[in-house]
XYZ file of C-alpha atoms in Angstrom:
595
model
C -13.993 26.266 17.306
C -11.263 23.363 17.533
C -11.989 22.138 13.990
C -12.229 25.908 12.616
C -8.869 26.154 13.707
C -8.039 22.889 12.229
C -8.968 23.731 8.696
C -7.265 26.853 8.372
C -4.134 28.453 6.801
C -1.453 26.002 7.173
C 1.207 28.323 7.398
C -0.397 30.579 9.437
C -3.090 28.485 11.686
C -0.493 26.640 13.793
C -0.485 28.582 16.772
C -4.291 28.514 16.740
C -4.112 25.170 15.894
C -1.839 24.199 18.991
C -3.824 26.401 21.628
C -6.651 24.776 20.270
C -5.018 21.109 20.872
C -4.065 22.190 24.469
C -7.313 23.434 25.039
C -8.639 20.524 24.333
C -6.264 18.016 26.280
C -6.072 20.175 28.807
C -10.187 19.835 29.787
C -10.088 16.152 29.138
C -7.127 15.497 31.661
C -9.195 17.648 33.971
C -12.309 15.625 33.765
C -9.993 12.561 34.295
C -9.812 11.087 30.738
C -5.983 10.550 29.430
C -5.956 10.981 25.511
C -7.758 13.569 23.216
C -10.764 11.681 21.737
C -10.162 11.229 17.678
C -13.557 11.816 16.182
C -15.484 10.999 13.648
C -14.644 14.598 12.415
C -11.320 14.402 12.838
C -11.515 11.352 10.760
C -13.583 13.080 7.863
C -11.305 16.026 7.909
C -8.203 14.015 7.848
C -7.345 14.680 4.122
C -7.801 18.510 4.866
C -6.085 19.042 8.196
C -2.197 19.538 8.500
C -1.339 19.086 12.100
C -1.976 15.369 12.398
C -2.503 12.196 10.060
C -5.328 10.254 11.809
C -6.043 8.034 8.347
C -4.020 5.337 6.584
C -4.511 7.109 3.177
C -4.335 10.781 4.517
C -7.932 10.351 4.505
C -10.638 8.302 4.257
C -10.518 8.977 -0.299
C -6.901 8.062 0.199
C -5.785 10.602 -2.121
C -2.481 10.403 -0.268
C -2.676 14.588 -0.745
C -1.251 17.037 1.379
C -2.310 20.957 1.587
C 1.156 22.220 2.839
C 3.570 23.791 1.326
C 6.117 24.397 3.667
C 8.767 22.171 2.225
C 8.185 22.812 -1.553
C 10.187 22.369 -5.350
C 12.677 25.579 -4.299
C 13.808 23.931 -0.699
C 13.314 20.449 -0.704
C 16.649 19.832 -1.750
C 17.388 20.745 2.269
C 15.387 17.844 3.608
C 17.478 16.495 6.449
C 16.734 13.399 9.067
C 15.423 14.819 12.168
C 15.284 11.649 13.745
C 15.272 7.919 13.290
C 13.527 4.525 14.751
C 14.684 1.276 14.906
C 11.922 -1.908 14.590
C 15.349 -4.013 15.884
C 16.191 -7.250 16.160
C 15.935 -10.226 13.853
C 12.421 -9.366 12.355
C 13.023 -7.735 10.016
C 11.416 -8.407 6.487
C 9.384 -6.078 4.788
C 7.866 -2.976 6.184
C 5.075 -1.682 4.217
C 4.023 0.790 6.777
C 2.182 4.033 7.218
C 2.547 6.091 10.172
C -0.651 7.816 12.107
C 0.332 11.033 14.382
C -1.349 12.224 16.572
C -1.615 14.105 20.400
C 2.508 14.443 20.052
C 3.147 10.337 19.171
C 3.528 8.487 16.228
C 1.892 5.114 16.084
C 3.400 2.837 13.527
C 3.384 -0.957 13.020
C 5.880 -3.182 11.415
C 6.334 -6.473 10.524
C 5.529 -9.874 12.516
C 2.553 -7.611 13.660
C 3.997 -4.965 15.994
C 3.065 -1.906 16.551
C 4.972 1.119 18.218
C 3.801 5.055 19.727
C 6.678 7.019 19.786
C 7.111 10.189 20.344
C 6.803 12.777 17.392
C 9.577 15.361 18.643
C 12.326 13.126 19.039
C 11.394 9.377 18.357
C 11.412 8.000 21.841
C 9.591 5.280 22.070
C 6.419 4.834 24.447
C 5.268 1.774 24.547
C 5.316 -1.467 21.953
C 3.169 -4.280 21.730
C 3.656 -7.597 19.622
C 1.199 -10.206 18.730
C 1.596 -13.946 20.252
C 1.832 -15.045 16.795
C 0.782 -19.044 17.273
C 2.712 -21.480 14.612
C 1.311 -22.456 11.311
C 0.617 -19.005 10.058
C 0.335 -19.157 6.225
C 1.121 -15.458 4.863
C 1.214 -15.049 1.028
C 3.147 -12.612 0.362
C 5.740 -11.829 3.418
C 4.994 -11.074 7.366
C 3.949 -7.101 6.324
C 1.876 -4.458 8.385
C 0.560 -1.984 6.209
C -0.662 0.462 8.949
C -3.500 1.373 12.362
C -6.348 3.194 12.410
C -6.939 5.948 15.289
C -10.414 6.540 16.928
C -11.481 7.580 20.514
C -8.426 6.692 23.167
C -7.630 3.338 20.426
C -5.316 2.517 18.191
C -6.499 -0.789 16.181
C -4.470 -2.563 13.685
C -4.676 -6.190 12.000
C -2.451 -8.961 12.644
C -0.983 -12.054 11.024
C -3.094 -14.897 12.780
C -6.232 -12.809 11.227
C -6.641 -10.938 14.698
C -8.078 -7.250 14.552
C -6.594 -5.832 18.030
C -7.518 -2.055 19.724
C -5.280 -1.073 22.202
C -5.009 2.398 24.600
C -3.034 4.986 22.702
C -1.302 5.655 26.062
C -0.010 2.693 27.537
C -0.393 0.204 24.484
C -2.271 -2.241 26.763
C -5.308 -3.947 25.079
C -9.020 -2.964 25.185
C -10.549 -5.660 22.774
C -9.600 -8.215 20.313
C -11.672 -9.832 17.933
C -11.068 -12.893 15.553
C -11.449 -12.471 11.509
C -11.011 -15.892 10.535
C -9.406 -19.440 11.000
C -5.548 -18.859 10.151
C -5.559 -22.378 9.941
C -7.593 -22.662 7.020
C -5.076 -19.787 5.493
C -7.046 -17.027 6.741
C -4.556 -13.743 7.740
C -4.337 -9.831 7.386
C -2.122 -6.950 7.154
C -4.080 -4.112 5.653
C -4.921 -1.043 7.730
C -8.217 -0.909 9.364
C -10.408 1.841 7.754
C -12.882 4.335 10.152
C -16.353 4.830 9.091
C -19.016 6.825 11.241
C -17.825 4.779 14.735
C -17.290 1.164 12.676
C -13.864 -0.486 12.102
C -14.258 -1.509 8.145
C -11.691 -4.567 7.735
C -11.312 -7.090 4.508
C -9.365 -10.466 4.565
C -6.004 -12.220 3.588
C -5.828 -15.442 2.303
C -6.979 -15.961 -1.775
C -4.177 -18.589 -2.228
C -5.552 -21.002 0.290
C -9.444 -21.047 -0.766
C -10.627 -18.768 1.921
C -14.153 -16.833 1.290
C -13.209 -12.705 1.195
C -15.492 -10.691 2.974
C -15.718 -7.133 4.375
C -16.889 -6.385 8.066
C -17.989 -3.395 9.964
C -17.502 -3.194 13.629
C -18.162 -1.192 16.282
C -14.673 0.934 16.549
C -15.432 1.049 20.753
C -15.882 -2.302 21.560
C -14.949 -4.616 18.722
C -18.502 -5.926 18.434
C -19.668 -6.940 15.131
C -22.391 -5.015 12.822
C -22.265 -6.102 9.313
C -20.019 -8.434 7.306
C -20.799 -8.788 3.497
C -19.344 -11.524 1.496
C -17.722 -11.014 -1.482
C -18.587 -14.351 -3.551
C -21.729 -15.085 -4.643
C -24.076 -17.632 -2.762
C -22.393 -16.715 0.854
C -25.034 -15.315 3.282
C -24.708 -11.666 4.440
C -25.618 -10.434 8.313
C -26.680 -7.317 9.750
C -26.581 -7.338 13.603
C -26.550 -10.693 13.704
C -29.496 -11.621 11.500
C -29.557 -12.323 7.801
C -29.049 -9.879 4.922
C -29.153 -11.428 1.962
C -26.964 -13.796 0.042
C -23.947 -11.807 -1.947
C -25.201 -12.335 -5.992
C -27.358 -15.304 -6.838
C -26.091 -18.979 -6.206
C -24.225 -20.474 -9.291
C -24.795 -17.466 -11.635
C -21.226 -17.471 -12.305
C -19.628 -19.857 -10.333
C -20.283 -23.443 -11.675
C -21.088 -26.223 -8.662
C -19.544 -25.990 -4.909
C -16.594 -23.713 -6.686
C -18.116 -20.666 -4.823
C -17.294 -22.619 -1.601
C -14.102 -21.797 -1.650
C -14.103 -18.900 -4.069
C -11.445 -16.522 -2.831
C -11.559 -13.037 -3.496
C -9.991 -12.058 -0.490
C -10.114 -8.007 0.181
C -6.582 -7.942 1.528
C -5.915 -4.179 0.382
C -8.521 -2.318 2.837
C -10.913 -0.129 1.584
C -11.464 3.819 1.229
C -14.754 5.896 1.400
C -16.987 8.319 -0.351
C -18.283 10.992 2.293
C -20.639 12.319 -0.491
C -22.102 8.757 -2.210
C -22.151 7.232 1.745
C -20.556 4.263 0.199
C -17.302 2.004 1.154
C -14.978 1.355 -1.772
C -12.934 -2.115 -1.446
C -11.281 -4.467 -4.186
C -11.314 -8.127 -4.066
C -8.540 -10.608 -5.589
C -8.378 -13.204 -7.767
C -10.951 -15.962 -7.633
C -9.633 -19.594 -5.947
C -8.140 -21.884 -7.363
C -6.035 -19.703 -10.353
C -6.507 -22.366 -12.688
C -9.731 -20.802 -14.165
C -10.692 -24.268 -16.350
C -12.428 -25.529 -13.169
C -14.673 -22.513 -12.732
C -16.328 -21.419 -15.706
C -17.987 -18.292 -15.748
C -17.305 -14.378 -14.434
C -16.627 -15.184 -11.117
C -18.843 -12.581 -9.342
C -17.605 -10.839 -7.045
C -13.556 -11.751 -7.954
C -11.328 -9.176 -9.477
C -13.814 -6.620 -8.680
C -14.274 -2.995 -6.986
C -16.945 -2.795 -5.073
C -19.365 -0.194 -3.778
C -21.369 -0.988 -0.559
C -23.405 0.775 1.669
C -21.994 1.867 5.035
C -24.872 1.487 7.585
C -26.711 -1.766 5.757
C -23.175 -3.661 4.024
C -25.155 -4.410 0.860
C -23.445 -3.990 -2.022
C -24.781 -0.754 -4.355
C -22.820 -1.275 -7.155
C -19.751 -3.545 -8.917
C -17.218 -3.552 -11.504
C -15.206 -6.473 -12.592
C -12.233 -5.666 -14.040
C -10.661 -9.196 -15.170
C -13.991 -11.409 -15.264
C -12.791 -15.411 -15.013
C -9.667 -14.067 -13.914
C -7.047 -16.519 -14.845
C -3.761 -14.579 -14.555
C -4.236 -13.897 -10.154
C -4.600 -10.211 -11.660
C -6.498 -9.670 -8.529
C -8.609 -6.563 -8.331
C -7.601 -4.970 -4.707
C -6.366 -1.748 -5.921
C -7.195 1.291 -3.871
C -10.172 3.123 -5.529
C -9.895 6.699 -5.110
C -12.987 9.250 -5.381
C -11.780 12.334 -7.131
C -13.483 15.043 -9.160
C -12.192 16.406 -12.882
C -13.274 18.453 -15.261
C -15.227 17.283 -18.519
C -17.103 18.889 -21.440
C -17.137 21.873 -18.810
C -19.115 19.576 -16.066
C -17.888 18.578 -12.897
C -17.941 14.378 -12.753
C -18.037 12.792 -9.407
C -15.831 9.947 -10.093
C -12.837 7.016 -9.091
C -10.088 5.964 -9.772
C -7.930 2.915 -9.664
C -4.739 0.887 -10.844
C -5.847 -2.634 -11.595
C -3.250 -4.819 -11.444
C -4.485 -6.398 -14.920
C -2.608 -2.500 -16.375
C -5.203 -0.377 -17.094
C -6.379 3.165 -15.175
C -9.841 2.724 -14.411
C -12.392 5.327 -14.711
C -15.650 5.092 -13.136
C -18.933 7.226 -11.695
C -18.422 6.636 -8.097
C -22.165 6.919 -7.501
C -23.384 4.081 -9.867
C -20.192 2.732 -11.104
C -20.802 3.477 -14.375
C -17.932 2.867 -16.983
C -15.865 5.740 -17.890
C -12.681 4.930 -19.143
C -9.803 2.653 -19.180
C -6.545 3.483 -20.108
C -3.345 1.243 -20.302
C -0.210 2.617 -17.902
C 2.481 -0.095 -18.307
C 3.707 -0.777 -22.021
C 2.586 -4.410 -22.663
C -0.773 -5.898 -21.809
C -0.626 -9.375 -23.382
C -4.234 -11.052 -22.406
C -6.081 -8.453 -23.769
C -6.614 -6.568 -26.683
C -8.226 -3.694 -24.478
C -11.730 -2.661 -23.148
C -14.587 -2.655 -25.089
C -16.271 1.057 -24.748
C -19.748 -0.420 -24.988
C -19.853 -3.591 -22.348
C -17.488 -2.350 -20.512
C -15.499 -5.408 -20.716
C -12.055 -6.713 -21.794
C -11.534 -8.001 -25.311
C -9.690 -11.218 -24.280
C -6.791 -12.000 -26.496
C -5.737 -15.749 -27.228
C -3.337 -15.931 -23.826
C -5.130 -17.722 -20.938
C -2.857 -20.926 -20.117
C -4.001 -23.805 -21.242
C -6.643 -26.243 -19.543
C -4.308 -29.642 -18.002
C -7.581 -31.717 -18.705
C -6.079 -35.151 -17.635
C -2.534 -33.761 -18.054
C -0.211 -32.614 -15.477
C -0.244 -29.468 -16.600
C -1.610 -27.564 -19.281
C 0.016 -25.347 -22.406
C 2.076 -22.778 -21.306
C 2.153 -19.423 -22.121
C 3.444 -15.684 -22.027
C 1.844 -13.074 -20.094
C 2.073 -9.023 -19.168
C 1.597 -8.338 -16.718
C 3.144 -10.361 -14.762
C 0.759 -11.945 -11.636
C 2.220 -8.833 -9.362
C 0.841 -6.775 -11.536
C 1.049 -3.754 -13.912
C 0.732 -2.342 -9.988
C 0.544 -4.289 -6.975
C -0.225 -3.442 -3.763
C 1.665 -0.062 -3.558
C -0.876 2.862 -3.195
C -0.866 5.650 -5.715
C -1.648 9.105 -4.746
C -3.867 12.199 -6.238
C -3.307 15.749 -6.555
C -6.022 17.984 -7.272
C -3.866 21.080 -8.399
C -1.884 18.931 -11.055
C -5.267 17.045 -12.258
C -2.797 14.148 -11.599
C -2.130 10.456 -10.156
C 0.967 9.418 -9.514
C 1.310 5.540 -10.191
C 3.766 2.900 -8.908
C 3.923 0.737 -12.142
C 6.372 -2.083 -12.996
C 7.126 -3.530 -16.252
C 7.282 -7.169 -16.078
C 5.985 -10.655 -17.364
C 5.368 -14.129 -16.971
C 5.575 -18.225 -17.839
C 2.266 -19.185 -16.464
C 0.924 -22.673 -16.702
C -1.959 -24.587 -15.330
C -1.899 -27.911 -13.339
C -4.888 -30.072 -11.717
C -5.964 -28.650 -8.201
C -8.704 -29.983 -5.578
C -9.083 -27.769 -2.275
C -7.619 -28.962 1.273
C -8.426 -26.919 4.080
C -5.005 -24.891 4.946
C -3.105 -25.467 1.660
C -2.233 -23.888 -1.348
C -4.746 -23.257 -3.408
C -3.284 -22.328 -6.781
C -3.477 -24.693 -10.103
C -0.974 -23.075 -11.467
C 2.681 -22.677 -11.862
C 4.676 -19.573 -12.906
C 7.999 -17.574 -13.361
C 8.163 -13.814 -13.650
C 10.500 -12.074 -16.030
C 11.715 -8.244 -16.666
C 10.452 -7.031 -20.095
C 13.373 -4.464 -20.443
C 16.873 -4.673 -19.706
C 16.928 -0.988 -18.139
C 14.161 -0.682 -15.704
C 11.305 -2.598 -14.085
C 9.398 -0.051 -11.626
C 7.913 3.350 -13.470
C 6.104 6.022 -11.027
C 3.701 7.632 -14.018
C 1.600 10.741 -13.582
C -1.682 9.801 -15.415
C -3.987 12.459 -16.412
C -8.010 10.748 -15.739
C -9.040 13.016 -18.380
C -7.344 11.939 -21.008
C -5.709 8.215 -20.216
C -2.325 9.931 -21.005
C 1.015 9.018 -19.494
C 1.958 13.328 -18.441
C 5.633 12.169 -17.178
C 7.689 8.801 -15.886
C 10.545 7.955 -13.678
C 12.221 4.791 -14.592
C 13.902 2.517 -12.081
C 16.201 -0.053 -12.173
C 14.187 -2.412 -9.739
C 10.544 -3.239 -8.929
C 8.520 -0.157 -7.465
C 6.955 -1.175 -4.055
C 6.468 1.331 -1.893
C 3.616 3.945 -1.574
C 3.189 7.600 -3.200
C 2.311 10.786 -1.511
C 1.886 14.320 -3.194
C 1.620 17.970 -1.662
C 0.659 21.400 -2.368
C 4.115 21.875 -2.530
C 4.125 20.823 -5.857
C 6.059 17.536 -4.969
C 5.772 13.368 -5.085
C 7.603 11.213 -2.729
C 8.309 7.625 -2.813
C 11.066 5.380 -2.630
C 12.788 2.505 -4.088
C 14.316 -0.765 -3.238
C 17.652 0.520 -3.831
C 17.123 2.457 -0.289
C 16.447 5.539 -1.718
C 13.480 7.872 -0.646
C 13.335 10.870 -3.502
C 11.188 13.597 -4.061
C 9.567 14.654 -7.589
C 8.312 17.935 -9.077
C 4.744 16.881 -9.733
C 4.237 18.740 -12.855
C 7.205 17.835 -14.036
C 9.171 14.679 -12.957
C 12.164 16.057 -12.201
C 13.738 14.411 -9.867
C 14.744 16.827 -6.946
C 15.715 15.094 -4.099
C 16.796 12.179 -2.761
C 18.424 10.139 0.599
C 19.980 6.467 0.886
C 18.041 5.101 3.796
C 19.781 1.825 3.991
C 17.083 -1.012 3.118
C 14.591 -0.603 0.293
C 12.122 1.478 0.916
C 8.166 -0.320 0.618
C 6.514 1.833 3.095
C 3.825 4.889 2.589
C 4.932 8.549 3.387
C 3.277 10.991 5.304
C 3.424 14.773 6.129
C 2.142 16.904 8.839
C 2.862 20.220 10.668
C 4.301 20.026 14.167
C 5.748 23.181 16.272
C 5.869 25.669 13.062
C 7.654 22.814 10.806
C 6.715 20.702 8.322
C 7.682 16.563 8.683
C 7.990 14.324 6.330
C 8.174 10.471 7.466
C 8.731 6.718 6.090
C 9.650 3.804 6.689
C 12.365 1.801 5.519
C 13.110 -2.237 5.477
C 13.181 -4.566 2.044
C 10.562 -7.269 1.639
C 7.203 -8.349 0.813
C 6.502 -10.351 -2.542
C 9.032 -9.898 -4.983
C 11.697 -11.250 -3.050
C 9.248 -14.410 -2.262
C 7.632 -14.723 -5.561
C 9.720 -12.660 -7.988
C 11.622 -15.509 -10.242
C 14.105 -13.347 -12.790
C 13.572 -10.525 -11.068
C 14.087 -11.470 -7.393
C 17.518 -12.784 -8.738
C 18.657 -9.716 -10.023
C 17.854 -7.786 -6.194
C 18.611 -10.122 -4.195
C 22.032 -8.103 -2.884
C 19.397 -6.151 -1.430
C 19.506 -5.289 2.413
C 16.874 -6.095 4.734
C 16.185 -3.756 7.646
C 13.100 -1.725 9.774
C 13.660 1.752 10.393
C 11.212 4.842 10.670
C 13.155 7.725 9.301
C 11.282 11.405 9.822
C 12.424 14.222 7.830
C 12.386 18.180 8.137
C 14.343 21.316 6.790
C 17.699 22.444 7.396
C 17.683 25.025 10.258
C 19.353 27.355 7.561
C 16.284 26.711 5.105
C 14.169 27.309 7.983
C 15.981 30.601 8.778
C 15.039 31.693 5.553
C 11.561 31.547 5.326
């Protein structure tokens, strides 16, 4: 009856809702046990349910999509801070965040790898726990967190060293920690741990120093590994610790010992099909960038790919930049969604690439759909061919250095952060819409001779980034899947790098490094609301229900790679302040009075 109770009207289910809750707790504390189990239900539901946000992703699609409609287009120009959260003292950096609530606390990491519960009513914290981080850590792209993952009494997150760490929801004290790789060979992590049927499905950091990407499954309970699937071809595969089959064939695409340090690191995380059974995760850019050394596609670089969640064998793959040479990457979040078509129902994804176009695809089979550009200039290519599936490469790799010390330079868009980077875009099934953080931006690219050293860069290349228009840089676009068409855009003066949610309510949130979190009518555009947090704003929002209201949370705090890697464009924001707050938001009492 609990989950009934979960799934019904959000306006009108919350007393049910909490009785239900109490219920619950209450029989667990009286058979001894401390926290409310999450469960693999809760977990599948997540996307669904209002009164908690158990999921980085508001579910394991991460569609980013909330059903309530509490704080809507007519009132959320009332949104006021209920209550703030300070990550204090000197590390600060970039906080790329998304918050989990649940059983009244708020669990929410930051950067340096630390993770807080709080309490959801009024922000006090609980209990905080920080990694030992050892020295020599080699990060890419900033000291970010991107988020947990909830299940039974544990709260499990990834850290910079390339730990994966569960600890007690209660008292923050640690129940198992498990190693993901050498961070001295460049191996890190700061995606969120995804939930699948009772495993912990983690990915990699570490593309720019020649590490091997892979994706594991654990045991959520006890940290114990199940499966871990390579994603470069000729690396061996294991299922309870025997062998599952190499990943591709050896040296299909990958010329020599190239595949022995091939990259394609699955930094992003992954999402997950409940109907196909199958775990979606992207993989970066093939090691070293200089793509003369490694002739060939690359399998599985640059890629989305599908793989089965009990066996980790890959089903299915698409590669969207084969013999990537641009670190275009291929980690965007691929999001299963269903639209409309010649009047049938088709079970597909969708994703971002980083290379600029919106990828459609069947997410059973990962057949080809569509691709459709959604930034203005896509130099490298002169699109995808319909038929192979493939891009029609235009005459703009940079040039081989041979013998040289470096080879011909030349101009590309998008830039290597991509048409979008990391920041996850959102889905909303009433507007038939995404909402996409794009940027507009190029670069100088140039290769240079390269051999691989264990724990250094790993790049062949050099680079500077520049803004293509004197106006803006970051765009949030609604694309509709249907048709590849750009519905509406908001145009910013700086880079977007922060996540996107949408509601029922008809609205969009996200924020900008100017410090501003603002709210959008999702049919529309129109901007309708917005507050100056203080530091940019490159965290993921969330919503959920809580004692009759409706909450609204992010966090705030200026970093992660444009200000490291940025060239032109770090120059022109670099006024910008740091910081690490959680700020949670609700409606005026007035507004509330109303209703």
């Amino acid at each position: 009856m609990k989950d009934e109770h979960r799934r019904g009207n959000p306006q009108g289910a919350g007393a049910w809702r909490r009785f239900g809750r109490f219920a619950a707790l209450a029989a667990l504390i009286g058979s001894g046990a401390a926290t409310a189990a999450v469960t693999d239900k809760m977990i599948a539901d997540d996307a669904t349910t209002t009164d908690d946000v158990v999921t980085v992703g508001m579910g394991q699609g991460g569609q980013r999509y909330s059903p309530l409609t509490r704080i809507n287009t007519a009132n959320v120009g009332d949104l006021v801070p209920a209550w703030t959260f300070s990550f204090g003292d000197e590390k600060q950096r970039g906080q790329e965040t998304q918050p989990l609530v649940y059983n009244g606390k708020i669990f929410v990491t930051g950067s340096y790898s630390r993770i807080w519960a709080l309490d959801a009513r009024t922000g006090k914290r609980l209990w905080a726990y920080e990694q030992r981080l050892p020295d020599g850590i080699m990060p890419c792209c900033d000291v970010v967190n991107r988020g947990a993952a909830l299940y039974d009494d544990l709260v499990i997150f990834a850290t910079l060293d390339a730990k994966l760490v569960a600890l007690r929801q209660d008292t923050g004290k640690v129940a198992w920690s498990e190693t993901l790789g050498d961070y001295k060979a460049g191996y890190s992590n700061t995606a969120a741990p995804l939930i699948v049927d009772g495993k912990v499905i983690t990915g990699v950091s570490g593309g720019e120093f020649g590490i091997v990407g892979r994706v594991d499954a654990r045991d959520a309970r006890t940290g114990k590994l199940v499966w871990t699937r390579p994603t470069v071809e000729g690396h061996m595969g294991y299922l309870n610790g025997k062998e599952n089959g190499i990943t591709g064939k050896l040296n299909a695409s990958w010329p020599g010992d190239m595949w022995k340090y091939g990259g394609a690191a699955t930094w992003l995380g992954c999402t997950y099909g409940g109907d196909t059974k199958l775990i979606y995760c992207g993989t970066g850019n093939p090691a070293p960038w200089n793509s003369h050394l490694r002739p060939g596609d690359n399998l599985y670089s640059s890629s989305t790919l599908a793989i089965n969640a009990d066996t980790g064998k890959i089903v299915w793959s698409y590669q969207s930049t084969p013999n990537d040479g641009w670190d275009f990457d291929g980690v965007n979040e691929f999001i299963p969604f269903d639209f409309k078509k010649d009047g049938k129902t088709v079970k597909a994804g969708a994703k971002a690439d980083r290379n600029g176009f919106f990828y459609v695809l069947d997410r059973s089979n990962g057949k080809f759909i569509s691709a459709s550009p959604f930034v203005t200039r896509q130099t490298w290519t002169q699109g995808i061919d319909p038929k192979t599936a493939r891009p029609i490469e235009a005459d703009t790799r940079p040039g081989d250095p041979a013998q040289a010390e470096r080879g011909k330079q030349v101009f590309s868009a998008p830039s290597f952060l991509g048409g979008k980077n990391w920041m996850p875009m959102a889905y909303n099934a009433n507007t038939g819409l995404f909402y996409v953080p794009a940027n507009e931006w190029g670069m100088d690219i140039w290769n240079e001779p390269i051999t691989y050293k264990k724990g250094a860069a790993y790049l062949g290349a050099g680079f500077t980034i520049h803004p293509l228009y004197e106006d803006y840089i970051g765009a949030l676009r609604a694309m509709d899947p249907a048709t590849g068409k750009i519905v509406w855009e908001y145009k910013n003066p700086a880079p977007l790098w922060g996540g996107v949610m949408t509601t029922a309510g008809n609205l969009v949130f996200t924020g900008t490094p100017e410090g501003y979190f603002k709210a959008f009518d999702a049919r529309t555009g129109k901007e309708l609301w917005q507050f100056q947090t203080g530091s940019g704003v490159v965290g993921q929002p969330i919503t959920w229900e809580q004692d009759g209201e409706q909450y609204v949370a992010v966090a705030s705090g200026w970093g992660g790679a444009v200000p490291l890697w940025g060239g032109e464009v770090a120059k022109k924001i670099k006024d910008i302040s740091q910081g690490g707050m959680l700020w949670v938001f609700k409606l005026h009492r007035t507004q509330l009075a109303a209703q």
